N, CA, C and O atoms as a DFTB+ gen file, in Angstrom:
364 C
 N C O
     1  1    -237.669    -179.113      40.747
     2  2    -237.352    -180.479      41.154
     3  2    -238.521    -181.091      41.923
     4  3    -238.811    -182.270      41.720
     5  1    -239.366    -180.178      42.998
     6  2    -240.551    -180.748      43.512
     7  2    -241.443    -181.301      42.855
     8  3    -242.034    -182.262      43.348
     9  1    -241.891    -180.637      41.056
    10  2    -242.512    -181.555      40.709
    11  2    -242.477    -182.552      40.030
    12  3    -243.375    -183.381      39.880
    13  1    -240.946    -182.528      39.362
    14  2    -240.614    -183.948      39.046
    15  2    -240.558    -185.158      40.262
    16  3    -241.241    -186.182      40.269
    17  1    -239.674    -184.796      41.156
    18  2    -240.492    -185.616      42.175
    19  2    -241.736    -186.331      42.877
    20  3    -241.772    -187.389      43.505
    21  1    -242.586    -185.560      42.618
    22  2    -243.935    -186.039      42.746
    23  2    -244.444    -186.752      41.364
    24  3    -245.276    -187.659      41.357
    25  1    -243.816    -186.206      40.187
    26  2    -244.526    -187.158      38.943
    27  2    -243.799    -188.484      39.085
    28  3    -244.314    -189.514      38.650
    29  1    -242.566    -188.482      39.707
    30  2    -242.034    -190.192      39.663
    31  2    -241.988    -190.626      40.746
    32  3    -241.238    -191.600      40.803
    33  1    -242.660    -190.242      42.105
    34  2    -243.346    -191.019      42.749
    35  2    -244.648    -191.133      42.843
    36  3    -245.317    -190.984      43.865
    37  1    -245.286    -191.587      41.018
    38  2    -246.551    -191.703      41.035
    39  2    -246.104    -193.104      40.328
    40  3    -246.970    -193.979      40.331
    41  1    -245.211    -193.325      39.898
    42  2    -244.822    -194.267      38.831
    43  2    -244.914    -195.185      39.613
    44  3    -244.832    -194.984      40.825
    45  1    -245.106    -196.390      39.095
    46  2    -245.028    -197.609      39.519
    47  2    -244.149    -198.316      39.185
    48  3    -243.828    -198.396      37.999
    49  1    -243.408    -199.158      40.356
    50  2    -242.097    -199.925      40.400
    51  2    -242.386    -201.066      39.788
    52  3    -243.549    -201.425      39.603
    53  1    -241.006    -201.976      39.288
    54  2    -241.222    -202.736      38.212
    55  2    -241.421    -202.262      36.914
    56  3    -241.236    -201.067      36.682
    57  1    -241.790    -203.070      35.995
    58  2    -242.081    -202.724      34.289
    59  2    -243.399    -202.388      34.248
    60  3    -244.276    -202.898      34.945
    61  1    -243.555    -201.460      33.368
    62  2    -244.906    -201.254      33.228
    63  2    -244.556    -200.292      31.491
    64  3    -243.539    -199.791      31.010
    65  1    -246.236    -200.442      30.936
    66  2    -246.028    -199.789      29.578
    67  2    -246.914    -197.933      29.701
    68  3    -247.544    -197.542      30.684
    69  1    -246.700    -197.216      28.549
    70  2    -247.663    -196.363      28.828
    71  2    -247.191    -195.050      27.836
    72  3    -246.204    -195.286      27.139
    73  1    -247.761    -193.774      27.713
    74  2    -247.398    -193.196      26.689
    75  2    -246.455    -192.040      27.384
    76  3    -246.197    -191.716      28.543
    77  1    -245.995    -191.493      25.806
    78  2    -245.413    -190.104      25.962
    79  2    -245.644    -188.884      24.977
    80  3    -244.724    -189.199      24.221
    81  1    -245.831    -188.466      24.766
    82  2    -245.578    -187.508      23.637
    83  2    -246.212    -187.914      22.393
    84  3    -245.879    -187.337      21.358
    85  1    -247.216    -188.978      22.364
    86  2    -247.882    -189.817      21.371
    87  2    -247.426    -191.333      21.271
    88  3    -248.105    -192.149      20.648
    89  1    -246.524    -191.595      21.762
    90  2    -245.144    -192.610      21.815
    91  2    -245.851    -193.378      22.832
    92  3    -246.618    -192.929      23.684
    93  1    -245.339    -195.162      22.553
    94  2    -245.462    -196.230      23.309
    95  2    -244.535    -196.000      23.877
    96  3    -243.738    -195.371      23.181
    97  1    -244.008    -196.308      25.402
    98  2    -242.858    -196.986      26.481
    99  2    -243.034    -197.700      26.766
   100  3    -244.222    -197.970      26.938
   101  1    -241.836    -198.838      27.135
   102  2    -242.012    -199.878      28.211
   103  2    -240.790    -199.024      29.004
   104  3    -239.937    -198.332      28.447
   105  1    -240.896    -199.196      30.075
   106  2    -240.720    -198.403      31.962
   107  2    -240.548    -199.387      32.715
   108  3    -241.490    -200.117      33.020
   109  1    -239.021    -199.630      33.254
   110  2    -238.669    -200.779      34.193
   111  2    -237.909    -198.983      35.026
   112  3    -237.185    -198.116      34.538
   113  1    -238.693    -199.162      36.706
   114  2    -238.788    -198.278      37.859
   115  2    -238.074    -199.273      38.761
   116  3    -238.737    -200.297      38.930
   117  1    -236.858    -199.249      39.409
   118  2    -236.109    -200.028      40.330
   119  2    -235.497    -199.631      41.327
   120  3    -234.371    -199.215      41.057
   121  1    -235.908    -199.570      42.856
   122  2    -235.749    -198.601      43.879
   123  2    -234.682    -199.807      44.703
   124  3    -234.747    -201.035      44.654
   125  1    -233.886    -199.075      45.317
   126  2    -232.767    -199.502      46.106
   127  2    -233.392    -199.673      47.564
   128  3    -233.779    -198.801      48.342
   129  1    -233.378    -200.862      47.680
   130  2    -233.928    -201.381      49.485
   131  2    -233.804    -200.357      50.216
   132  3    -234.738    -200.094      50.973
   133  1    -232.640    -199.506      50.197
   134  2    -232.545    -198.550      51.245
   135  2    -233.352    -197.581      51.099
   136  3    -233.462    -196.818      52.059
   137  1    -234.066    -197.342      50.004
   138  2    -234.411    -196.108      49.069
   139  2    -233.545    -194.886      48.828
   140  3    -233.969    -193.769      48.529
   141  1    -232.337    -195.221      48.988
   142  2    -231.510    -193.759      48.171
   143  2    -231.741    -193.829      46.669
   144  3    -231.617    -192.746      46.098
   145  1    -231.988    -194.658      46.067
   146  2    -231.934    -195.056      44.562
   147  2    -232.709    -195.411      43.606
   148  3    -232.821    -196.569      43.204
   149  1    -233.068    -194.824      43.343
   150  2    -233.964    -195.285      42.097
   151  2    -233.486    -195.498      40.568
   152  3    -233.226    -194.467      39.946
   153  1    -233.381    -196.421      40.071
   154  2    -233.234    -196.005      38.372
   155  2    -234.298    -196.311      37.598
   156  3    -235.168    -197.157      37.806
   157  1    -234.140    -195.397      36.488
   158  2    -235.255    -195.832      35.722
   159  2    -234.558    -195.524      34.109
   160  3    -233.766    -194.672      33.706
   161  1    -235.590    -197.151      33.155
   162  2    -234.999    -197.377      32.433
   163  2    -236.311    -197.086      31.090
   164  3    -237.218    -197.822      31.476
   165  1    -236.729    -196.507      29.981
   166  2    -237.757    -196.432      29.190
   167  2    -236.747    -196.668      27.929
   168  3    -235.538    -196.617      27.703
   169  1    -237.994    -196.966      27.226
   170  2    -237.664    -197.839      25.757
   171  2    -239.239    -197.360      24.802
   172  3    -240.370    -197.837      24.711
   173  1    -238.606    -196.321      24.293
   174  2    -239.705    -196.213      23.119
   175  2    -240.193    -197.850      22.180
   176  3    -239.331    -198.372      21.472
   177  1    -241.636    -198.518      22.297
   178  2    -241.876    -199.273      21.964
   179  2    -242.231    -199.595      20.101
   180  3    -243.360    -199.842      19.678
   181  1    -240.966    -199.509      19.220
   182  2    -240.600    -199.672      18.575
   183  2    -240.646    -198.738      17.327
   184  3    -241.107    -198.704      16.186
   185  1    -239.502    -197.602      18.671
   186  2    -239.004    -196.742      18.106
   187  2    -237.544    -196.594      19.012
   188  3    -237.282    -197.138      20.084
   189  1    -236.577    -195.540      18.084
   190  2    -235.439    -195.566      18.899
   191  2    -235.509    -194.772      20.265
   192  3    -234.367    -194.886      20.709
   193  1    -236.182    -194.096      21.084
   194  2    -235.930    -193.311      21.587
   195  2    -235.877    -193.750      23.184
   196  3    -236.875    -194.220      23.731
   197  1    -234.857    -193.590      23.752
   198  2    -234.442    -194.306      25.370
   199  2    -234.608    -193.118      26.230
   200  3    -234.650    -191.939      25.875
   201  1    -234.708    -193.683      27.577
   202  2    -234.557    -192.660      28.628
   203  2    -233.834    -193.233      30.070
   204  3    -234.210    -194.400      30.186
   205  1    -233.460    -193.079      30.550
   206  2    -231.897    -193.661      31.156
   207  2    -232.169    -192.535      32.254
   208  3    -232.303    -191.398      31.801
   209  1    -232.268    -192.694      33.638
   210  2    -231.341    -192.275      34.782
   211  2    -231.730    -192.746      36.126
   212  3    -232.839    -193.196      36.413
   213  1    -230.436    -192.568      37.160
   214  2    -230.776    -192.339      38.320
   215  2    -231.250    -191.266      39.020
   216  3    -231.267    -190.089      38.657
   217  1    -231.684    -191.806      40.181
   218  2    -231.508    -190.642      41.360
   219  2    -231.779    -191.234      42.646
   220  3    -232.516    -192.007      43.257
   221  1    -230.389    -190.144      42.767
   222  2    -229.856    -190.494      44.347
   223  2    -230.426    -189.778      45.142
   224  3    -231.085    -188.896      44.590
   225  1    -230.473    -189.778      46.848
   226  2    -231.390    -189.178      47.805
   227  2    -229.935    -189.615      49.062
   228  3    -229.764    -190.612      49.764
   229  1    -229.011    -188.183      48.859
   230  2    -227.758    -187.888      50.052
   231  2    -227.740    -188.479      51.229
   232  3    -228.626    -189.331      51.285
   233  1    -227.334    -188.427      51.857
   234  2    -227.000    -188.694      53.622
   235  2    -227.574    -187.492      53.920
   236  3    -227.289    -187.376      55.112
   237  1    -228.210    -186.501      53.606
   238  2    -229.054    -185.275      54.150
   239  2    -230.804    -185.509      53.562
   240  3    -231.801    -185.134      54.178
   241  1    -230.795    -185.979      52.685
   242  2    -231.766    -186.202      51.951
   243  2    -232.251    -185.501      50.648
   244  3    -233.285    -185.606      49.990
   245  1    -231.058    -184.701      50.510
   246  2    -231.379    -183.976      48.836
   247  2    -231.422    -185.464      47.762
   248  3    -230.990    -186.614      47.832
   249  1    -232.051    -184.807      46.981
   250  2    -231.966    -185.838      45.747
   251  2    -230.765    -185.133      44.651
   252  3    -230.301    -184.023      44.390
   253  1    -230.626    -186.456      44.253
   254  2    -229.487    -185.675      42.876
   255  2    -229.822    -186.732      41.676
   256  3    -229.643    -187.947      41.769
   257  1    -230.349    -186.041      40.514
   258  2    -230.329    -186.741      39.807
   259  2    -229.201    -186.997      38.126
   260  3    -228.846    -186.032      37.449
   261  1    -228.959    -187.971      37.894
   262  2    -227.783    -188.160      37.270
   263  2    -228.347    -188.809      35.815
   264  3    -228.456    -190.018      35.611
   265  1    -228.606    -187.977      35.063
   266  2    -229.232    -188.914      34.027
   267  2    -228.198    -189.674      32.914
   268  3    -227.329    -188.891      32.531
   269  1    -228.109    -190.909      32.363
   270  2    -227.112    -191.835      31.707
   271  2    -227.285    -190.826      29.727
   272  3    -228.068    -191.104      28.819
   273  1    -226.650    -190.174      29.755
   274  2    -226.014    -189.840      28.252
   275  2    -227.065    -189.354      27.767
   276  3    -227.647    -189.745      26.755
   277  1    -227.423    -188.281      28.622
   278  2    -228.355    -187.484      27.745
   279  2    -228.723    -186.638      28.970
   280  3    -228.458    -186.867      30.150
   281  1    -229.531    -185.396      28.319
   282  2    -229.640    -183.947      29.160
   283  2    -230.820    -184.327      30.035
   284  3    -231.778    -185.036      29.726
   285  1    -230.456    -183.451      31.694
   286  2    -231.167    -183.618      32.626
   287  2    -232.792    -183.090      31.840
   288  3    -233.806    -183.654      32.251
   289  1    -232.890    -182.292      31.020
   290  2    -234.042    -181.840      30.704
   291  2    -235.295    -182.811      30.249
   292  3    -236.433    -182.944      30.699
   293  1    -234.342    -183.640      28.782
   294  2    -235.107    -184.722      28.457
   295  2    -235.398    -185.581      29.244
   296  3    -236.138    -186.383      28.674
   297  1    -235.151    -185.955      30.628
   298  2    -235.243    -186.916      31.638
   299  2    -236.438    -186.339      32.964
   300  3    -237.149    -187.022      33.701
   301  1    -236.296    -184.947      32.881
   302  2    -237.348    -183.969      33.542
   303  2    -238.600    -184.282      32.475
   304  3    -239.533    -185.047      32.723
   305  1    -238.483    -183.792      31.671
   306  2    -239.693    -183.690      30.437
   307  2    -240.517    -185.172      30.468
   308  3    -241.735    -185.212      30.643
   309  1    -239.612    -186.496      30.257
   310  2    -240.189    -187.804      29.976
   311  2    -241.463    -187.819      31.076
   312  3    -242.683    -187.781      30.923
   313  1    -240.355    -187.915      32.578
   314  2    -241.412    -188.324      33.859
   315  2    -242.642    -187.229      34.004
   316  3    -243.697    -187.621      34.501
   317  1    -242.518    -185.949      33.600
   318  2    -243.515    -185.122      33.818
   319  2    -244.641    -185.226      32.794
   320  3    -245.698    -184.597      32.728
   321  1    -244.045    -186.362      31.865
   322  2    -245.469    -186.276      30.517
   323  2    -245.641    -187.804      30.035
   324  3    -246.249    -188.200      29.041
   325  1    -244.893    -188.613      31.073
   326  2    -245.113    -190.018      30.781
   327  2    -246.537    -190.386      31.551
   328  3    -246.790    -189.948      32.673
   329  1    -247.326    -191.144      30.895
   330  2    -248.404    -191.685      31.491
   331  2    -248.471    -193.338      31.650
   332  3    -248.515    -194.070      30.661
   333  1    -248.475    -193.815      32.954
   334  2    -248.472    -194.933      32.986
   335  2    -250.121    -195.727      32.558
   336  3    -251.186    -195.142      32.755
   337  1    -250.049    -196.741      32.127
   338  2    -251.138    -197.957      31.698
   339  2    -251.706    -197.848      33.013
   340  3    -252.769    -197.237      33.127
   341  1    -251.095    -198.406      34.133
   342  2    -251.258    -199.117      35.476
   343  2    -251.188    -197.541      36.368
   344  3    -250.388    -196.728      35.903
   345  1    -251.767    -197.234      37.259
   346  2    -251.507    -196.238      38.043
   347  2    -250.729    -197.326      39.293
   348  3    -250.915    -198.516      39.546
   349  1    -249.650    -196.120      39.994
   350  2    -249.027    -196.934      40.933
   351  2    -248.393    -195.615      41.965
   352  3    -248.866    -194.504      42.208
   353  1    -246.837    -196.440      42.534
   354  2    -246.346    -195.473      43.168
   355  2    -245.011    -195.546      43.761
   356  3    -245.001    -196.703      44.182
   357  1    -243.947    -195.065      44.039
   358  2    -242.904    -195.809      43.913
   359  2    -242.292    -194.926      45.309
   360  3    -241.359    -194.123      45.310
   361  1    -243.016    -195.295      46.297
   362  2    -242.764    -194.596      47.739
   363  2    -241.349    -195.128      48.239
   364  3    -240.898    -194.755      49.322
């Protein structure tokens, strides 16, 4: 989990485009004022392939992440091999 954590707080908040696996994304990164929350939303750029989840950060400070209809793995895998266009950071 530490280093998915560190690969998606390299990401940059807001939309941004960039690759995966040979694959175009567009990447909308949307953090909750409080920062418990982040979601993030990818869209293979014209292809079918989505990537969907949150993650939450407890009243202790664990993170939990909840990915939308599909396996925590593919959602580990995306952020650890997605490359953004824009370098950023989503502190």
């Amino acid at each position: 989990m530490d280093e998915f954590l560190a690969a998606l707080a390299m990401l940059p908040v807001g939309y941004g485009e960039g690759c995966f696996a040979g694959r175009r994304y567009g990447v909308t990164l949307a953090a909750a004022p409080d920062g418990r929350r982040l979601r993030l939303f990818g869209e293979e750029l014209g292809g079918p392939d989505r990537i969907s989840f949150n993650l939450y950060r407890l009243g202790d400070g664990t993170p939990r992440l909840k990915p939308c209809e599909m396996p925590a793995a593919k959602v580990v895998a995306f952020v650890l091999g997605y490359r953004p266009d824009r370098p950023g950071g989503a502190s």
